[in-house]
Amino acid sequence: MSNKTLAIIKPDAVRKNLVGQIITKITEAGFTIKGLRMIHLSTDSAKAFYEVHKERPFYNELVEFMTSGPCVPIALEKENAVADYRKLIGATDPAQAEEGTIRKLYADSKAENAVHGSDSDENAIIEIAHFFSRNDLV
Ligand code: ATP
Ligand code: MG
């Protein structure tokens, strides 16, 4: 079991000035920050990041949203990181997310849902490498 996951505070949450509150939720849940940056994704970079979804009907909308403003990728470490972080953020659709989860608290819709989380240990490694080189990680 890996202990790494990639979080992204998405452009909607950055626009709403929620970066501090979301990071507090994450660290209070016991995650350690191993890397953090703010970046305005290019279309090519967002397309590559969400390559797995390229056949889905919402792919273009997703790429447009993720390039609509800066986002904050964060490399996180914790035992059972992938599952624990997904539990912390809640369901993709905030209407379905459990009380107290980050998406329930801060997300507006299924598309503009405040945060990203890796869905497997394998993808966590790939996704962290999308944003951070070895020297950027502590
Ligand atoms: P993420 O990968 O961002 O952590 P997730 O794993 O909960 O979210 P995915 O199924 O991987 O959900 O979808 C990736 C992202 O695509 C979602 O977070 C959301 O921003 C967007 N998305 C998913 N489903 C829809 C939809 N039906 N309509 C619009 N956007 C969607
Ligand atoms: Mg996903």
PDB file of C-alpha atoms and ligand atoms in Angstrom:
ATOM      1  CA  MET A   1       0.000   0.000   0.000  1.00  0.00           C
ATOM      2  CA  SER A   2       1.288   3.410  -0.973  1.00  0.00           C
ATOM      3  CA  ASN A   3       0.896   6.363   1.372  1.00  0.00           C
ATOM      4  CA  LYS A   4       0.738   9.127  -1.252  1.00  0.00           C
ATOM      5  CA  THR A   5      -2.088  10.930  -2.978  1.00  0.00           C
ATOM      6  CA  LEU A   6      -2.546  14.036  -5.111  1.00  0.00           C
ATOM      7  CA  ALA A   7      -5.047  16.696  -4.097  1.00  0.00           C
ATOM      8  CA  ILE A   8      -5.921  19.660  -6.298  1.00  0.00           C
ATOM      9  CA  ILE A   9      -7.801  22.672  -5.023  1.00  0.00           C
ATOM     10  CA  LYS A  10      -9.698  23.411  -8.234  1.00  0.00           C
ATOM     11  CA  PRO A  11     -10.222  26.848  -9.883  1.00  0.00           C
ATOM     12  CA  ASP A  12     -13.725  27.337  -8.406  1.00  0.00           C
ATOM     13  CA  ALA A  13     -12.429  26.998  -4.841  1.00  0.00           C
ATOM     14  CA  VAL A  14      -9.393  29.214  -5.567  1.00  0.00           C
ATOM     15  CA  ARG A  15     -11.726  31.909  -6.960  1.00  0.00           C
ATOM     16  CA  LYS A  16     -13.825  31.676  -3.806  1.00  0.00           C
ATOM     17  CA  ASN A  17     -10.700  32.218  -1.683  1.00  0.00           C
ATOM     18  CA  LEU A  18     -11.073  28.822   0.001  1.00  0.00           C
ATOM     19  CA  VAL A  19      -7.454  27.664  -0.294  1.00  0.00           C
ATOM     20  CA  GLY A  20      -6.663  28.233   3.382  1.00  0.00           C
ATOM     21  CA  GLN A  21      -9.818  26.598   4.705  1.00  0.00           C
ATOM     22  CA  ILE A  22      -9.406  23.532   2.496  1.00  0.00           C
ATOM     23  CA  ILE A  23      -5.743  23.078   3.438  1.00  0.00           C
ATOM     24  CA  THR A  24      -6.760  23.305   7.113  1.00  0.00           C
ATOM     25  CA  LYS A  25      -9.320  20.514   6.618  1.00  0.00           C
ATOM     26  CA  ILE A  26      -6.677  18.364   4.935  1.00  0.00           C
ATOM     27  CA  THR A  27      -4.001  18.845   7.586  1.00  0.00           C
ATOM     28  CA  GLU A  28      -6.496  18.469  10.450  1.00  0.00           C
ATOM     29  CA  ALA A  29      -7.374  15.077   8.958  1.00  0.00           C
ATOM     30  CA  GLY A  30      -3.769  13.996   9.489  1.00  0.00           C
ATOM     31  CA  PHE A  31      -2.230  14.463   6.043  1.00  0.00           C
ATOM     32  CA  THR A  32       1.297  15.813   5.664  1.00  0.00           C
ATOM     33  CA  ILE A  33       2.062  18.198   2.782  1.00  0.00           C
ATOM     34  CA  LYS A  34       5.004  16.949   0.702  1.00  0.00           C
ATOM     35  CA  GLY A  35       4.659  19.410  -2.184  1.00  0.00           C
ATOM     36  CA  LEU A  36       2.458  22.399  -2.984  1.00  0.00           C
ATOM     37  CA  ARG A  37       2.226  24.938  -5.777  1.00  0.00           C
ATOM     38  CA  MET A  38      -0.199  27.261  -7.523  1.00  0.00           C
ATOM     39  CA  ILE A  39      -0.464  26.919 -11.298  1.00  0.00           C
ATOM     40  CA  HIS A  40      -2.734  28.045 -14.121  1.00  0.00           C
ATOM     41  CA  LEU A  41      -2.969  24.875 -16.219  1.00  0.00           C
ATOM     42  CA  SER A  42      -2.543  25.083 -19.986  1.00  0.00           C
ATOM     43  CA  THR A  43      -5.115  23.298 -22.126  1.00  0.00           C
ATOM     44  CA  ASP A  44      -2.534  20.682 -23.139  1.00  0.00           C
ATOM     45  CA  SER A  45      -1.579  19.982 -19.552  1.00  0.00           C
ATOM     46  CA  ALA A  46      -5.215  19.685 -18.388  1.00  0.00           C
ATOM     47  CA  LYS A  47      -6.030  17.402 -21.329  1.00  0.00           C
ATOM     48  CA  ALA A  48      -3.093  15.179 -20.464  1.00  0.00           C
ATOM     49  CA  PHE A  49      -3.987  15.100 -16.769  1.00  0.00           C
ATOM     50  CA  TYR A  50      -7.575  13.996 -17.539  1.00  0.00           C
ATOM     51  CA  GLU A  51      -6.621  11.744 -20.487  1.00  0.00           C
ATOM     52  CA  VAL A  52      -8.485   8.820 -18.811  1.00  0.00           C
ATOM     53  CA  HIS A  53     -11.745  10.752 -19.230  1.00  0.00           C
ATOM     54  CA  LYS A  54     -11.250  11.748 -22.875  1.00  0.00           C
ATOM     55  CA  GLU A  55     -14.161   9.638 -24.141  1.00  0.00           C
ATOM     56  CA  ARG A  56     -16.552  10.958 -21.479  1.00  0.00           C
ATOM     57  CA  PRO A  57     -19.218  13.510 -22.516  1.00  0.00           C
ATOM     58  CA  PHE A  58     -17.987  16.034 -19.944  1.00  0.00           C
ATOM     59  CA  TYR A  59     -14.319  15.961 -21.027  1.00  0.00           C
ATOM     60  CA  ASN A  60     -14.280  19.319 -22.859  1.00  0.00           C
ATOM     61  CA  GLU A  61     -16.234  21.011 -20.082  1.00  0.00           C
ATOM     62  CA  LEU A  62     -13.805  19.553 -17.526  1.00  0.00           C
ATOM     63  CA  VAL A  63     -10.730  20.794 -19.419  1.00  0.00           C
ATOM     64  CA  GLU A  64     -12.298  24.238 -19.840  1.00  0.00           C
ATOM     65  CA  PHE A  65     -13.106  24.423 -16.127  1.00  0.00           C
ATOM     66  CA  MET A  66      -9.670  23.240 -15.013  1.00  0.00           C
ATOM     67  CA  THR A  67      -8.022  25.904 -17.208  1.00  0.00           C
ATOM     68  CA  SER A  68     -10.431  28.691 -16.140  1.00  0.00           C
ATOM     69  CA  GLY A  69      -8.102  29.971 -13.415  1.00  0.00           C
ATOM     70  CA  PRO A  70      -5.260  28.919 -11.155  1.00  0.00           C
ATOM     71  CA  CYS A  71      -5.446  25.715  -9.144  1.00  0.00           C
ATOM     72  CA  VAL A  72      -3.385  24.381  -6.236  1.00  0.00           C
ATOM     73  CA  PRO A  73      -1.984  20.852  -6.592  1.00  0.00           C
ATOM     74  CA  ILE A  74      -0.800  19.360  -3.302  1.00  0.00           C
ATOM     75  CA  ALA A  75       1.170  16.127  -2.850  1.00  0.00           C
ATOM     76  CA  LEU A  76       0.010  14.478   0.353  1.00  0.00           C
ATOM     77  CA  GLU A  77       1.243  11.690   2.586  1.00  0.00           C
ATOM     78  CA  LYS A  78      -0.646   9.632   5.138  1.00  0.00           C
ATOM     79  CA  GLU A  79      -1.206   5.975   5.850  1.00  0.00           C
ATOM     80  CA  ASN A  80      -4.014   4.800   3.512  1.00  0.00           C
ATOM     81  CA  ALA A  81      -3.795   8.185   1.757  1.00  0.00           C
ATOM     82  CA  VAL A  82      -5.905   7.528  -1.363  1.00  0.00           C
ATOM     83  CA  ALA A  83      -8.930   6.094   0.440  1.00  0.00           C
ATOM     84  CA  ASP A  84      -8.745   8.413   3.444  1.00  0.00           C
ATOM     85  CA  TYR A  85      -8.491  11.526   1.272  1.00  0.00           C
ATOM     86  CA  ARG A  86     -11.418  10.453  -0.924  1.00  0.00           C
ATOM     87  CA  LYS A  87     -13.454   9.922   2.235  1.00  0.00           C
ATOM     88  CA  LEU A  88     -12.485  13.427   3.389  1.00  0.00           C
ATOM     89  CA  ILE A  89     -13.593  15.070   0.116  1.00  0.00           C
ATOM     90  CA  GLY A  90     -16.834  13.099  -0.355  1.00  0.00           C
ATOM     91  CA  ALA A  91     -18.732  12.077  -3.490  1.00  0.00           C
ATOM     92  CA  THR A  92     -18.078  13.683  -6.906  1.00  0.00           C
ATOM     93  CA  ASP A  93     -21.508  15.319  -6.776  1.00  0.00           C
ATOM     94  CA  PRO A  94     -21.718  17.557  -3.669  1.00  0.00           C
ATOM     95  CA  ALA A  95     -25.447  16.818  -3.435  1.00  0.00           C
ATOM     96  CA  GLN A  96     -24.467  13.196  -2.689  1.00  0.00           C
ATOM     97  CA  ALA A  97     -21.485  14.008  -0.472  1.00  0.00           C
ATOM     98  CA  GLU A  98     -21.628  13.219   3.228  1.00  0.00           C
ATOM     99  CA  GLU A  99     -22.014  16.001   5.801  1.00  0.00           C
ATOM    100  CA  GLY A 100     -18.698  17.531   6.817  1.00  0.00           C
ATOM    101  CA  THR A 101     -16.848  16.504   3.658  1.00  0.00           C
ATOM    102  CA  ILE A 102     -14.941  19.148   1.692  1.00  0.00           C
ATOM    103  CA  ARG A 103     -17.248  18.854  -1.323  1.00  0.00           C
ATOM    104  CA  LYS A 104     -20.372  19.049   0.846  1.00  0.00           C
ATOM    105  CA  LEU A 105     -18.995  22.194   2.484  1.00  0.00           C
ATOM    106  CA  TYR A 106     -17.467  23.979  -0.488  1.00  0.00           C
ATOM    107  CA  ALA A 107     -18.510  22.519  -3.873  1.00  0.00           C
ATOM    108  CA  ASP A 108     -21.266  23.964  -6.075  1.00  0.00           C
ATOM    109  CA  SER A 109     -21.936  21.196  -8.580  1.00  0.00           C
ATOM    110  CA  LYS A 110     -20.753  17.891  -9.997  1.00  0.00           C
ATOM    111  CA  ALA A 111     -18.546  19.781 -12.450  1.00  0.00           C
ATOM    112  CA  GLU A 112     -17.276  22.550 -10.161  1.00  0.00           C
ATOM    113  CA  ASN A 113     -16.559  20.368  -7.176  1.00  0.00           C
ATOM    114  CA  ALA A 114     -13.756  22.238  -5.387  1.00  0.00           C
ATOM    115  CA  VAL A 115     -11.162  19.470  -5.127  1.00  0.00           C
ATOM    116  CA  HIS A 116      -9.580  16.527  -6.908  1.00  0.00           C
ATOM    117  CA  GLY A 117      -8.284  13.320  -5.375  1.00  0.00           C
ATOM    118  CA  SER A 118      -6.353  10.424  -6.905  1.00  0.00           C
ATOM    119  CA  ASP A 119      -8.406   7.255  -7.285  1.00  0.00           C
ATOM    120  CA  SER A 120      -5.646   4.630  -6.867  1.00  0.00           C
ATOM    121  CA  ASP A 121      -2.074   4.275  -5.610  1.00  0.00           C
ATOM    122  CA  GLU A 122      -0.910   3.816  -9.191  1.00  0.00           C
ATOM    123  CA  ASN A 123      -2.605   7.006 -10.385  1.00  0.00           C
ATOM    124  CA  ALA A 124      -1.393   8.933  -7.331  1.00  0.00           C
ATOM    125  CA  ILE A 125       2.214   8.373  -8.420  1.00  0.00           C
ATOM    126  CA  ILE A 126       1.434   9.401 -12.027  1.00  0.00           C
ATOM    127  CA  GLU A 127      -0.574  12.454 -10.938  1.00  0.00           C
ATOM    128  CA  ILE A 128       2.032  13.683  -8.448  1.00  0.00           C
ATOM    129  CA  ALA A 129       4.641  13.428 -11.222  1.00  0.00           C
ATOM    130  CA  HIS A 130       2.384  15.549 -13.478  1.00  0.00           C
ATOM    131  CA  PHE A 131       2.933  18.545 -11.180  1.00  0.00           C
ATOM    132  CA  PHE A 132       6.072  17.887  -9.155  1.00  0.00           C
ATOM    133  CA  SER A 133       9.596  16.860 -10.009  1.00  0.00           C
ATOM    134  CA  ARG A 134      11.619  14.983  -7.396  1.00  0.00           C
ATOM    135  CA  ASN A 135      13.304  18.166  -6.195  1.00  0.00           C
ATOM    136  CA  ASP A 136       9.926  19.819  -5.534  1.00  0.00           C
ATOM    137  CA  LEU A 137       8.951  17.157  -2.987  1.00  0.00           C
ATOM    138  CA  VAL A 138      10.195  17.078   0.587  1.00  0.00           C
TER     139      VAL A 138
HETATM  140  P1  ATP B   1     -11.651  13.881  -9.268  1.00  0.00           P
HETATM  141  O1  ATP B   1     -11.027  12.941 -10.260  1.00  0.00           O
HETATM  142  O2  ATP B   1     -11.658  15.325  -9.720  1.00  0.00           O
HETATM  143  O3  ATP B   1     -11.136  13.708  -7.893  1.00  0.00           O
HETATM  144  P2  ATP B   1     -13.863  12.100  -9.022  1.00  0.00           P
HETATM  145  O4  ATP B   1     -12.836  11.024  -9.042  1.00  0.00           O
HETATM  146  O5  ATP B   1     -14.805  12.170  -7.872  1.00  0.00           O
HETATM  147  O6  ATP B   1     -13.196  13.526  -9.150  1.00  0.00           O
HETATM  148  P3  ATP B   1     -14.297  11.529 -11.822  1.00  0.00           P
HETATM  149  O7  ATP B   1     -15.332  10.577 -12.262  1.00  0.00           O
HETATM  150  O8  ATP B   1     -12.867  11.124 -11.849  1.00  0.00           O
HETATM  151  O9  ATP B   1     -14.718  12.044 -10.368  1.00  0.00           O
HETATM  152  O10 ATP B   1     -14.501  12.852 -12.697  1.00  0.00           O
HETATM  153  C1  ATP B   1     -13.453  13.808 -12.780  1.00  0.00           C
HETATM  154  C2  ATP B   1     -14.032  15.191 -12.706  1.00  0.00           C
HETATM  155  O11 ATP B   1     -14.831  15.431 -13.849  1.00  0.00           O
HETATM  156  C3  ATP B   1     -14.987  15.437 -11.535  1.00  0.00           C
HETATM  157  O12 ATP B   1     -14.342  15.771 -10.345  1.00  0.00           O
HETATM  158  C4  ATP B   1     -15.801  16.605 -12.050  1.00  0.00           C
HETATM  159  O13 ATP B   1     -15.084  17.835 -11.925  1.00  0.00           O
HETATM  160  C5  ATP B   1     -15.939  16.268 -13.522  1.00  0.00           C
HETATM  161  N1  ATP B   1     -17.171  15.517 -13.785  1.00  0.00           N
HETATM  162  C6  ATP B   1     -17.445  14.236 -13.459  1.00  0.00           C
HETATM  163  N2  ATP B   1     -18.678  13.868 -13.847  1.00  0.00           N
HETATM  164  C7  ATP B   1     -19.211  14.966 -14.438  1.00  0.00           C
HETATM  165  C8  ATP B   1     -20.466  15.248 -15.072  1.00  0.00           C
HETATM  166  N3  ATP B   1     -21.409  14.323 -15.169  1.00  0.00           N
HETATM  167  N4  ATP B   1     -20.633  16.490 -15.573  1.00  0.00           N
HETATM  168  C9  ATP B   1     -19.677  17.432 -15.501  1.00  0.00           C
HETATM  169  N5  ATP B   1     -18.470  17.230 -14.925  1.00  0.00           N
HETATM  170  C10 ATP B   1     -18.237  16.027 -14.399  1.00  0.00           C
HETATM  171 MG    MG B   2     -11.297  10.893 -10.500  1.00  0.00          MG
END
